[in-house]
Short mmCIF file of C-alpha atoms and ligand atoms in Angstrom, two decimals:
data_model
loop_
_atom_site.label_atom_id
_atom_site.label_comp_id
_atom_site.label_asym_id
_atom_site.label_seq_id
_atom_site.Cartn_x
_atom_site.Cartn_y
_atom_site.Cartn_z
CA MET A 2 -13.03 8.97 4.10
CA ASP A 3 -14.95 5.65 4.82
CA GLU A 4 -18.73 6.52 4.43
CA PHE A 5 -19.45 5.05 7.90
CA ASP A 6 -17.14 7.60 9.45
CA ILE A 7 -19.47 10.41 8.44
CA LYS A 8 -22.11 11.27 11.15
CA PRO A 9 -25.08 12.55 9.28
CA LEU A 10 -26.12 15.66 11.00
CA LEU A 11 -29.81 15.37 10.46
CA PRO A 12 -32.15 12.32 10.36
CA ARG A 13 -33.61 12.19 6.86
CA HIS A 14 -36.86 10.49 8.07
CA ILE A 15 -38.70 10.89 11.47
CA ALA A 16 -41.63 8.72 12.30
CA MET A 17 -44.01 9.41 15.09
CA ILE A 18 -46.56 7.42 17.10
CA MET A 19 -48.84 10.21 18.37
CA ASP A 20 -50.13 8.68 21.54
CA GLY A 21 -51.73 10.05 24.63
CA ASN A 22 -54.67 12.15 23.43
CA GLY A 23 -57.20 10.35 25.36
CA ARG A 24 -55.36 10.51 28.60
CA TRP A 25 -54.61 14.19 28.10
CA ALA A 26 -58.29 14.78 27.75
CA GLU A 27 -59.08 12.71 30.88
CA GLN A 28 -56.43 14.64 32.89
CA HIS A 29 -58.09 17.98 31.86
CA GLY A 30 -61.61 16.65 32.49
CA LYS A 31 -62.57 16.70 28.98
CA LEU A 32 -64.02 14.25 26.43
CA ARG A 33 -61.57 12.26 24.53
CA VAL A 34 -62.35 13.99 21.29
CA LYS A 35 -60.99 17.32 22.87
CA GLY A 36 -57.75 15.44 23.46
CA HIS A 37 -57.67 14.64 19.67
CA GLU A 38 -58.31 18.29 18.78
CA ALA A 39 -55.60 19.32 21.09
CA GLY A 40 -53.36 16.66 19.34
CA ALA A 41 -54.08 18.33 16.09
CA GLN A 42 -52.27 21.42 17.15
CA THR A 43 -49.24 19.44 18.01
CA VAL A 44 -49.26 18.19 14.44
CA ASP A 45 -49.20 21.62 13.08
CA LYS A 46 -46.11 22.46 15.28
CA MET A 47 -44.17 19.31 14.40
CA VAL A 48 -44.83 19.70 10.65
CA SER A 49 -43.65 23.30 10.58
CA LEU A 50 -40.63 22.46 12.76
CA CYS A 51 -39.50 19.47 10.80
CA ALA A 52 -39.97 21.36 7.31
CA GLU A 53 -38.06 24.28 8.77
CA ILE A 54 -35.03 22.34 9.89
CA GLY A 55 -34.84 20.25 6.76
CA ILE A 56 -36.22 16.83 7.56
CA GLU A 57 -37.04 15.09 4.34
CA VAL A 58 -39.87 12.82 5.60
CA LEU A 59 -42.04 13.16 8.54
CA THR A 60 -44.40 10.16 9.05
CA LEU A 61 -47.27 10.46 11.63
CA TYR A 62 -49.32 7.53 12.80
CA ALA A 63 -52.74 9.07 12.76
CA PHE A 64 -55.13 6.07 12.80
CA SER A 65 -54.20 2.30 13.04
CA SER A 66 -56.03 -0.62 11.42
CA GLU A 67 -56.91 -1.53 15.04
CA ASN A 68 -58.21 1.90 15.89
CA TRP A 69 -61.45 0.91 13.66
CA GLU A 70 -62.42 -1.11 16.74
CA ARG A 71 -62.88 2.15 18.94
CA PRO A 72 -66.30 3.30 19.60
CA ALA A 73 -68.11 4.63 16.38
CA LEU A 74 -68.48 8.12 17.82
CA GLU A 75 -64.56 8.41 18.36
CA VAL A 76 -63.91 7.06 14.93
CA ALA A 77 -66.26 9.60 13.47
CA ALA A 78 -64.54 12.33 15.44
CA LEU A 79 -61.19 11.39 14.11
CA MET A 80 -62.26 11.20 10.62
CA ARG A 81 -63.96 14.72 10.97
CA LEU A 82 -60.55 15.93 12.45
CA LEU A 83 -58.76 14.66 9.48
CA ARG A 84 -61.11 16.38 7.06
CA HIS A 85 -60.66 19.63 9.02
CA TYR A 86 -56.84 19.08 8.77
CA LEU A 87 -56.99 18.70 5.00
CA LYS A 88 -59.30 21.69 4.64
CA ARG A 89 -57.27 23.99 6.81
CA GLU A 90 -53.86 22.93 5.83
CA THR A 91 -53.78 21.81 2.18
CA LYS A 92 -53.10 25.56 0.89
CA ARG A 93 -50.41 26.03 3.64
CA LEU A 94 -48.71 22.75 2.68
CA MET A 95 -48.74 23.77 -0.94
CA GLU A 96 -47.17 27.25 -0.04
CA GLN A 97 -44.52 25.49 2.09
CA GLY A 98 -43.65 23.07 -0.53
CA ILE A 99 -44.70 20.11 1.63
CA ARG A 100 -45.79 17.05 -0.33
CA LEU A 101 -48.63 15.09 1.39
CA ARG A 102 -48.65 11.29 1.12
CA ALA A 103 -50.93 8.68 2.79
CA ILE A 104 -50.06 5.14 3.64
CA GLY A 105 -52.48 2.52 4.88
CA ARG A 106 -55.70 0.76 3.76
CA LEU A 107 -57.42 3.91 2.35
CA ASP A 108 -60.16 1.86 0.69
CA ARG A 109 -61.61 1.47 4.27
CA LEU A 110 -62.19 5.20 4.68
CA ASP A 111 -65.49 6.78 3.64
CA PRO A 112 -65.29 7.61 -0.08
CA LYS A 113 -65.68 11.43 0.69
CA VAL A 114 -62.77 11.48 3.16
CA ARG A 115 -60.75 9.37 0.79
CA LYS A 116 -61.43 11.63 -2.08
CA GLU A 117 -60.40 14.74 -0.06
CA LEU A 118 -57.32 12.92 1.04
CA GLU A 119 -56.32 12.09 -2.52
CA ASP A 120 -57.05 15.53 -3.76
CA ALA A 121 -54.80 17.04 -1.08
CA CYS A 122 -52.02 14.59 -2.15
CA LYS A 123 -52.40 15.57 -5.81
CA LYS A 124 -52.45 19.19 -5.07
CA THR A 125 -49.31 19.10 -3.12
CA ALA A 126 -47.58 16.50 -5.16
CA ALA A 127 -44.91 19.00 -6.61
CA GLY A 128 -43.69 19.82 -3.04
CA LYS A 129 -39.96 19.56 -2.79
CA THR A 130 -39.30 20.84 0.96
CA MET A 131 -40.55 17.78 2.79
CA THR A 132 -42.94 14.70 2.54
CA LEU A 133 -45.55 14.55 5.12
CA ASN A 134 -46.61 10.89 5.17
CA LEU A 135 -49.77 10.18 7.05
CA ALA A 136 -50.47 6.63 8.21
CA ILE A 137 -54.15 6.21 8.32
CA SER A 138 -56.07 3.08 8.61
CA TYR A 139 -52.56 1.62 8.63
CA GLY A 140 -51.14 -1.61 10.01
CA GLY A 141 -47.56 -2.85 9.37
CA ARG A 142 -48.87 -6.40 9.09
CA ASP A 143 -51.65 -5.46 6.51
CA GLU A 144 -48.90 -3.53 4.59
CA ILE A 145 -46.62 -6.57 4.48
CA CYS A 146 -49.54 -9.03 3.42
CA ASP A 147 -50.45 -6.68 0.64
CA ALA A 148 -46.97 -6.39 -0.56
CA VAL A 149 -46.75 -10.23 -0.52
CA GLN A 150 -50.01 -10.58 -2.27
CA THR A 151 -48.86 -8.18 -5.25
CA ILE A 152 -45.43 -10.04 -5.42
CA CYS A 153 -47.22 -13.49 -5.65
CA ARG A 154 -49.39 -12.18 -8.45
CA ARG A 155 -46.43 -10.99 -10.29
CA VAL A 156 -44.74 -14.28 -9.82
CA GLN A 157 -48.00 -16.11 -11.05
CA ALA A 158 -47.95 -13.75 -14.17
CA GLY A 159 -44.47 -14.76 -14.85
CA GLU A 160 -43.10 -11.28 -14.42
CA LEU A 161 -40.89 -12.34 -11.46
CA LYS A 162 -39.02 -15.38 -10.18
CA CYS A 163 -39.40 -16.55 -6.58
CA ASP A 164 -35.71 -16.34 -6.00
CA THR A 165 -35.49 -12.70 -6.92
CA ILE A 166 -37.60 -11.69 -3.90
CA ASP A 167 -35.23 -9.88 -1.64
CA ASP A 168 -35.14 -6.91 0.78
CA LYS A 169 -35.11 -4.41 -2.14
CA LEU A 170 -37.96 -6.00 -3.91
CA MET A 171 -40.14 -6.15 -0.64
CA THR A 172 -39.25 -2.52 0.23
CA SER A 173 -40.45 -1.36 -3.22
CA HIS A 174 -43.76 -3.11 -2.78
CA LEU A 175 -44.59 -1.49 0.48
CA ASP A 176 -46.77 1.69 0.91
CA THR A 177 -43.66 3.53 1.71
CA ALA A 178 -41.92 2.71 -1.52
CA GLY A 179 -39.50 5.29 -2.56
CA LEU A 180 -39.09 6.79 0.95
CA PRO A 181 -35.99 6.21 3.09
CA ASP A 182 -36.37 4.05 6.20
CA PRO A 183 -37.10 6.14 9.41
CA ASP A 184 -33.90 7.18 11.19
CA ILE A 185 -35.90 8.00 14.38
CA MET A 186 -39.01 6.63 15.76
CA ILE A 187 -40.67 8.45 18.56
CA ARG A 188 -43.62 7.28 20.56
CA THR A 189 -45.23 9.70 23.03
CA GLY A 190 -47.66 8.86 25.73
CA GLY A 191 -45.48 6.55 27.80
CA GLU A 192 -46.11 3.13 26.14
CA TYR A 193 -43.17 1.16 25.17
CA ARG A 194 -44.40 -0.66 22.14
CA ILE A 195 -44.70 -0.35 18.31
CA SER A 196 -48.49 -1.00 17.89
CA ASN A 197 -48.12 -2.33 14.30
CA PHE A 198 -46.28 0.80 12.99
CA LEU A 199 -44.00 0.35 10.21
CA LEU A 200 -42.74 -3.18 11.16
CA TRP A 201 -40.45 -3.59 8.18
CA GLN A 202 -39.23 -0.16 7.89
CA LEU A 203 -38.04 0.33 11.65
CA ALA A 204 -35.42 -2.43 11.35
CA TYR A 205 -32.60 0.00 12.24
CA ALA A 206 -34.47 3.02 13.43
CA GLU A 207 -33.29 4.77 16.72
CA LEU A 208 -36.17 4.34 19.12
CA TYR A 209 -37.23 7.08 21.53
CA PHE A 210 -40.26 6.68 24.10
CA SER A 211 -41.49 9.88 25.75
CA ASP A 212 -43.73 9.99 28.81
CA THR A 213 -45.07 13.37 27.31
CA LEU A 214 -48.71 13.09 26.21
CA TRP A 215 -48.99 13.99 22.42
CA PRO A 216 -50.92 17.21 23.00
CA ASP A 217 -48.08 18.45 25.41
CA PHE A 218 -45.31 17.24 22.95
CA SER A 219 -43.16 20.34 22.14
CA LYS A 220 -40.81 21.63 19.60
CA ASP A 221 -38.03 21.54 22.33
CA GLU A 222 -38.51 17.97 23.19
CA LEU A 223 -38.10 17.00 19.42
CA LEU A 224 -35.04 19.15 19.22
CA GLN A 225 -33.57 17.44 22.22
CA ILE A 226 -34.47 14.04 20.60
CA ILE A 227 -32.65 15.02 17.48
CA ASN A 228 -29.75 16.13 19.50
CA ASP A 229 -29.47 12.92 21.21
CA PHE A 230 -29.78 10.98 17.96
CA GLN A 231 -26.86 12.92 16.66
CA GLN A 232 -24.73 11.53 19.48
CA ARG A 233 -25.71 7.85 18.88
CA GLU A 234 -23.48 5.46 17.08
CA ARG A 235 -25.40 3.72 14.53
CA ARG A 236 -23.55 0.46 13.57
CA PHE A 237 -26.02 -1.34 11.39
CA GLY A 238 -24.59 -4.69 12.71
CA ARG A 239 -21.00 -3.59 11.71
CA VAL A 240 -18.01 -3.09 13.84
CA LEU A 241 -17.02 0.60 13.60
C1 LIG B 307 -53.60 8.55 20.03
O1 LIG B 307 -54.16 8.91 21.21
C2 LIG B 307 -54.45 8.99 18.91
C3 LIG B 307 -54.97 7.75 18.12
C4 LIG B 307 -54.74 6.53 18.58
C5 LIG B 307 -55.96 8.11 17.07
P1 LIG B 307 -55.08 7.84 22.06
O2 LIG B 307 -56.55 8.15 21.65
O3 LIG B 307 -54.67 6.48 21.81
O4 LIG B 307 -54.87 8.22 23.57
P2 LIG B 307 -54.69 7.47 24.66
O5 LIG B 307 -53.66 6.39 24.49
O6 LIG B 307 -56.11 6.73 24.94
O7 LIG B 307 -54.36 8.36 25.97
C1 LIG B 308 -51.19 3.64 18.29
O1 LIG B 308 -51.71 4.24 19.43
C2 LIG B 308 -51.87 4.12 17.08
C3 LIG B 308 -51.85 5.67 16.79
C4 LIG B 308 -51.27 6.47 17.62
C5 LIG B 308 -52.52 6.17 15.62
P1 LIG B 308 -52.92 3.23 20.21
O2 LIG B 308 -53.30 3.99 21.42
O3 LIG B 308 -53.99 2.81 19.19
O4 LIG B 308 -52.07 1.86 20.55
P2 LIG B 308 -52.11 0.92 21.75
O5 LIG B 308 -53.65 0.40 21.75
O6 LIG B 308 -51.82 1.65 22.95
O7 LIG B 308 -51.21 -0.12 21.49
MG1 LIG B 309 -53.28 5.28 22.90
#
């Protein structure tokens, strides 16, 4: 059978822009940080569901390169939540065989946070069930620029020739090297934009925009999206 006749049952890689925490807090008469705390619970739910149903990679957009421009107090609260998450979940991730990975400009993180993140990645490195890929201090344009810089240095060093630069080579120099491209990209919170997320990797992702604010995003809604994805005809530019 032609390989394109086979409808894969499950997406291999789901990427999510977790948006709407601030508005959720506002709707509940709370401070924005409470929205981020509530959002952290949705992270737990999504990670366990995705691992349970056999998703290979779950990428979560946790903090963008532009989010550094938010008020210092909010940035500090988000970093604190990240540390709490690592402290609370690393052991569980190890038990569940979930490998933690991080993409983004981690050198901008406070050295303590960075160390904790790297330790958690090391401790979970043998996990085979799923990769949980956290995009932190991440911007798609930064990532592409960094890849181009590395490639240029390799050309200057005589390791590579300019005309060998292709899709595959670029892909292998991105932070996501080794991971399949996302099949599904979901953005919660009702905005219809990408906000500098995985600009290269989303080339052929199926896009879903949900009005649900991230803290209210449920397992049922994710399952509905996966179900819809399974009905979609992905043509990759071809005629089927
Ligand atoms: C997403 O929620 C979380 C981060 C960007 C860290 P927001 O904080 O952007 O929530 P809204 O968009 O203001 O509601
Ligand atoms: C995108 O949400 C970044 C994350 C969810 C981490 P933002 O709330 O920062 O995006 P904009 O400002 O609405 O584009
Ligand atoms: Mg937002």
